[in-house]
Each structure stands twice: as structure tokens, then as C-alpha cells.
Tab-separated table of C-alpha atoms in Angstrom:
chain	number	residue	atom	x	y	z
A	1	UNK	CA	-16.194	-12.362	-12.836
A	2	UNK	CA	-14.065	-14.248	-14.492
A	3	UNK	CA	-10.946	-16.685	-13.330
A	4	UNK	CA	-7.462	-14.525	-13.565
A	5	UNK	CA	-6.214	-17.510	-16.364
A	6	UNK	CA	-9.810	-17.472	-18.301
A	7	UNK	CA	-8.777	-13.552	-18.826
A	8	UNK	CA	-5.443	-14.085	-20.887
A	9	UNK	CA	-6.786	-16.995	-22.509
A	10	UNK	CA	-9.951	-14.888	-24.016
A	11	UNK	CA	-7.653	-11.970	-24.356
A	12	UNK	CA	-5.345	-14.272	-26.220
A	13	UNK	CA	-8.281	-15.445	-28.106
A	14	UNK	CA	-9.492	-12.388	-29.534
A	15	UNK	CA	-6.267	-11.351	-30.193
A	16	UNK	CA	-5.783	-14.277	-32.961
A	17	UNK	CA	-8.786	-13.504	-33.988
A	18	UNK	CA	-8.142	-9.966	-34.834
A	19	UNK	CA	-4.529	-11.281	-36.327
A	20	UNK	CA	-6.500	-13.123	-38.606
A	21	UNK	CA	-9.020	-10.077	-39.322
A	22	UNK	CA	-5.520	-8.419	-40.612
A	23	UNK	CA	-4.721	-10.909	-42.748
A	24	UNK	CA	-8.054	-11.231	-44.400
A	25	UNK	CA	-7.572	-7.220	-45.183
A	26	UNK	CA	-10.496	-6.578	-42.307
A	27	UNK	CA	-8.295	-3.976	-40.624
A	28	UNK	CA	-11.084	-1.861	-38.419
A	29	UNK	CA	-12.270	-5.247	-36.913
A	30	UNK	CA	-8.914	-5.943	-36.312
A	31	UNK	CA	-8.307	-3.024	-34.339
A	32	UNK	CA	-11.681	-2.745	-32.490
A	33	UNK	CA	-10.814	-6.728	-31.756
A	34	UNK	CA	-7.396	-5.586	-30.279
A	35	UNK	CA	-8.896	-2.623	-28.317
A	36	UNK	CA	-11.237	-5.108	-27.088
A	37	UNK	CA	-8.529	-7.621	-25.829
A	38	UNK	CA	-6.790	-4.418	-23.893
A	39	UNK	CA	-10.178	-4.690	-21.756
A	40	UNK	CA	-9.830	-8.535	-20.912
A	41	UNK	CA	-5.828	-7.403	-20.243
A	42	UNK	CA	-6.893	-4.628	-18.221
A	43	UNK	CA	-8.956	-6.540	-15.543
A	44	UNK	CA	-5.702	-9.015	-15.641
A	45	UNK	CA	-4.222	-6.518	-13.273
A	46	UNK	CA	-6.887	-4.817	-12.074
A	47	UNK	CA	-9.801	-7.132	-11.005
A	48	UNK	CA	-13.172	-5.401	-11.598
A	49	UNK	CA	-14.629	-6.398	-8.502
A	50	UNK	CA	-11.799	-4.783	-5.990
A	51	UNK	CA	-12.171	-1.525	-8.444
A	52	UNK	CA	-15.589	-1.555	-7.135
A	53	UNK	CA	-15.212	-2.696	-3.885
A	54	UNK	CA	-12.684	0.607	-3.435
A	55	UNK	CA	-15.709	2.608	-5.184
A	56	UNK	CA	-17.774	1.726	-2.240
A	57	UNK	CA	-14.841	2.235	0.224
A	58	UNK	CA	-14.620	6.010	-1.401
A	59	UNK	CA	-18.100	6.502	-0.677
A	60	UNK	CA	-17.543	4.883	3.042
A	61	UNK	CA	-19.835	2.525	2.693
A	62	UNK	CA	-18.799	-0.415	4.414
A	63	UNK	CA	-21.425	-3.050	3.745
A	64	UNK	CA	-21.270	-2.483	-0.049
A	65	UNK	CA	-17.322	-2.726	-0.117
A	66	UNK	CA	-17.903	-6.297	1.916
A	67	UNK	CA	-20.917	-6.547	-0.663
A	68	UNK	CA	-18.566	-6.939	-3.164
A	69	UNK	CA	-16.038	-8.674	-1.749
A	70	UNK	CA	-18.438	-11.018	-1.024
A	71	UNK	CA	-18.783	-11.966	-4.697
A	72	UNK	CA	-15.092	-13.763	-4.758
A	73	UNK	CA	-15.309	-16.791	-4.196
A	74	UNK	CA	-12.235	-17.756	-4.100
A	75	UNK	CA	-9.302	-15.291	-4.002
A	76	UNK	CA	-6.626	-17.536	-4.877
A	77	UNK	CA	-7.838	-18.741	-8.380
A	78	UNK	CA	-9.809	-15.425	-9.276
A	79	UNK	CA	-6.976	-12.607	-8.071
A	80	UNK	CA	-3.081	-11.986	-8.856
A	81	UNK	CA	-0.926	-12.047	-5.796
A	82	UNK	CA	-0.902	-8.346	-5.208
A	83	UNK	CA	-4.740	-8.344	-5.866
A	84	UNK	CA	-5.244	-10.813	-2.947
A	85	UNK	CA	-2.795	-8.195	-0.720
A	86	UNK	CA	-5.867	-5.362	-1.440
A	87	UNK	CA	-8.369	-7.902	-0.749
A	88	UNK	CA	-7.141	-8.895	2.469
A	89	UNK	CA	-6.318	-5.066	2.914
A	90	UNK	CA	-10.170	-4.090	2.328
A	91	UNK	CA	-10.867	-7.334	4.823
A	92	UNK	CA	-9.178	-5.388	7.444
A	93	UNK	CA	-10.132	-1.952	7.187
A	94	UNK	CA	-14.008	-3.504	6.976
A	95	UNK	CA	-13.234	-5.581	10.198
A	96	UNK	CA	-11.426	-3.019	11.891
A	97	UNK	CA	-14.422	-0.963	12.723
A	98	UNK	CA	-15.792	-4.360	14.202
A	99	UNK	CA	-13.695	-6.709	14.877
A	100	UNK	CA	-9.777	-6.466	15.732
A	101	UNK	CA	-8.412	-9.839	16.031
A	102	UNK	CA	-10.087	-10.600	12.834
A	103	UNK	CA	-8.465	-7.214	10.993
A	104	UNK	CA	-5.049	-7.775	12.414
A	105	UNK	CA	-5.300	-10.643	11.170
A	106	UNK	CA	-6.238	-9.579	7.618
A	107	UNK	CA	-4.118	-6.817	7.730
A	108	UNK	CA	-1.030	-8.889	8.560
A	109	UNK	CA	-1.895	-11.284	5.788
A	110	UNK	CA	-2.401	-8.350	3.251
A	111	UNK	CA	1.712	-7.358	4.209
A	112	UNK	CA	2.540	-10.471	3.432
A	113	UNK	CA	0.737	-10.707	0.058
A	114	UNK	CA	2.263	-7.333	-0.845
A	115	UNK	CA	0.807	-4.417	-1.397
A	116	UNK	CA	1.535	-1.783	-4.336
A	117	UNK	CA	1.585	1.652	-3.198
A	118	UNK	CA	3.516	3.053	0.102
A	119	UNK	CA	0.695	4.334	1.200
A	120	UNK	CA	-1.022	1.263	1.365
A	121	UNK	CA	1.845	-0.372	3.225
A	122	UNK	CA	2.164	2.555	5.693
A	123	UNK	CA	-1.734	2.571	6.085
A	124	UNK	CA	-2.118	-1.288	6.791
A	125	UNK	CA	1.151	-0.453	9.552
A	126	UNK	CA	-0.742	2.248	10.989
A	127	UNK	CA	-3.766	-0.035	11.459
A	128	UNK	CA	-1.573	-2.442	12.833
A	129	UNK	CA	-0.063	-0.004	15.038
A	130	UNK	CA	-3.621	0.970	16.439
A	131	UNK	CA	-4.620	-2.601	17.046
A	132	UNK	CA	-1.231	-3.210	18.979
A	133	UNK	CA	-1.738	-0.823	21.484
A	134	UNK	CA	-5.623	-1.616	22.127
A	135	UNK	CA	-4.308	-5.256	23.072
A	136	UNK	CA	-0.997	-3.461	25.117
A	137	UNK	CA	1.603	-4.651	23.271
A	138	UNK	CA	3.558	-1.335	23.118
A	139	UNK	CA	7.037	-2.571	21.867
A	140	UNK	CA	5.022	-3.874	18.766
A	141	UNK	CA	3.308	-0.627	18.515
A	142	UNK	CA	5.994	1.894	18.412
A	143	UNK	CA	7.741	-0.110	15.884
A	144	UNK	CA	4.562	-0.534	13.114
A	145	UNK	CA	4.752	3.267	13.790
A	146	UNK	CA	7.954	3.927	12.920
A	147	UNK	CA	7.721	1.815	9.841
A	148	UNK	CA	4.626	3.761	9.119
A	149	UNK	CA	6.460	6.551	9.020
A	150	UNK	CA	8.982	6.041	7.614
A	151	UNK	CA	6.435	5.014	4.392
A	152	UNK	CA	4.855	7.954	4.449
A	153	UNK	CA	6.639	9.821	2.022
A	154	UNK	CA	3.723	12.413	0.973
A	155	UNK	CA	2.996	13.777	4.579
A	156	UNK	CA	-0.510	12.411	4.168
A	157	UNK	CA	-0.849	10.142	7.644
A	158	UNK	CA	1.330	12.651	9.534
A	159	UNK	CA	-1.897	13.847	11.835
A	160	UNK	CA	-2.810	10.246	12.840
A	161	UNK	CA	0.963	8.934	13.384
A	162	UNK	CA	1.238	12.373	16.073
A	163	UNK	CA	-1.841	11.697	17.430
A	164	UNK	CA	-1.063	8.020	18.240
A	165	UNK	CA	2.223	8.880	19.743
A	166	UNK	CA	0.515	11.070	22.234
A	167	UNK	CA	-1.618	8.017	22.747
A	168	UNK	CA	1.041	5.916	23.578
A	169	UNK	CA	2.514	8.117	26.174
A	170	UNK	CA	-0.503	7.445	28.459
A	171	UNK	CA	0.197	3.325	28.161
């Protein structure tokens, strides 16, 4: 894994190198050289290691994902801003299964970071939501719900958002 800067630079790299494959008259290398920089451009935006770590979370393995996560060091100099969101965001759902404080914690950092897709946002809420009312703050609760809902354009978290409503009737 490579730092997020190291990534342009080599990108950037190869990229003069393959401008000056052109201008020797070299043109396949130049292109292969260019289609190779697209790679190092590629993880740019989407690190390697959080494409894997969401491979594992696919497959519901938990201690792979963290497996994985494990291997940054350090978020901040490896990972865009968004990119630290979805690693805070796989923190929490990890955590969540173990410890709460610990994923509210990651889940309300991951919010703050930003994350890409709605359903992301409205997931992390609904997490929230669920970790709100096992401490019995209610108030708190109904509103991470609300937003939840209200982000959950494709009908996809419809099921859970009912079911915790019905939950929150009996607080």
C-alpha cells in the first residue's frame, strides 16, 4: 500500500514517461504506459485495501474485513477524506456486533468524514439509531431514524426502519 501522494506522483511519473515514449515515435509503450498510470489513478480514489476490506464484508466475514483494515497504518496520510469516512464506517459496523460505544463512536466519526452514497449515510444513521435506543436515549433515536429515512431513497432499509419503530414503542 502505498501513501495517497506517492500514487499521483508515480502516476505522474509514468505519465512523462510515456509522453516521452510519444515523442521518441514509441507509441504502444506510450499507451500501455498511460493505461498503466490509470491503475496508480484508480487506487487514488479507490484505496485497494478498503476494496478488499468490503470484499470480506460481502462475504460477512468480520475478522478478515478488520484483517485488512488492520494493514493501514495510518488513515490520515494513506486515505482521501471520503476514504477515511468508509474506514471509520467499516470500524463501526465491525464493532457494532461487539462493542457499541466504540461503533457509535466510529460511526459518528465516519458522518463527519463524509460518506459517498445515501445509502451509506442512511445505513451509518440507522446504526446510530439502534445504538441510541440500547443506551435509552429515545429523542436521539427517533430523529437518526427519520434522517434515515428520509435517505433511503431506493426502499432498501424500509424493513429495518419499521421494525425499529415498533421497537421504540415499547421504550
Amino acid at each position: 500500500m502505498f501513501n495517497k501522494n506517492l500514487k499521483l506522483v508515480i502516476a505522474g511519473l509514468i505519465i512523462a514517461f510515456a509522453i516521452y515514449q510519444f515523442i521518441e515515435g514509441n507509441i504502444g509503450n506510450g499507451i500501455s504506459l498511460i493505461l498503466l498510470s490509470t491503475i496508480f489513478i484508480f487506487l487514488y480514489f479507490r484505496n485497494e485495501i478498503i476494496l478488499l476490506a468490503f470484499l470480506r464484508m460481502r462475504k460477512q466475514d468480520l475478522t478478515g474485513t478488520k484483517n485488512w483494515l488492520d494493514k493501514i497504518k495510518s488513515p490520515k496520510a494513506a486515505l482521501t477524506v471520503k476514504q477515511q469516512g468508509y474506514y471509520n464506517y467499516l470500524h463501526g459496523i465491525i464493532f457494532s456486533q461487539t462493542n457499541l460505544t466504540q461503533a457509535e463512536k466510529y460511526f459518528k466519526k465516519a458522518l463527519k468524514l463524509g460518506l459517498t452514497m445515501d445509502y451509506d449515510v442512511a445505513m451509518a444513521k440507522l446504526s446510530l439509531a439502534g445504538i441510541a435506543m440500547q443506551k435509552r436515549r429515545k429523542r436521539e433515536a427517533t430523529t437518526l431514524l427519520n434522517e434515515a429515512k428520509k435517505l433511503d431513497k431506493n426502499n432498501m432499509l424500509t424493513d429495518q426502519i419499521k421494525m425499529m419503530q415498533q421497537q421504540m414503542k415499547k421504550i
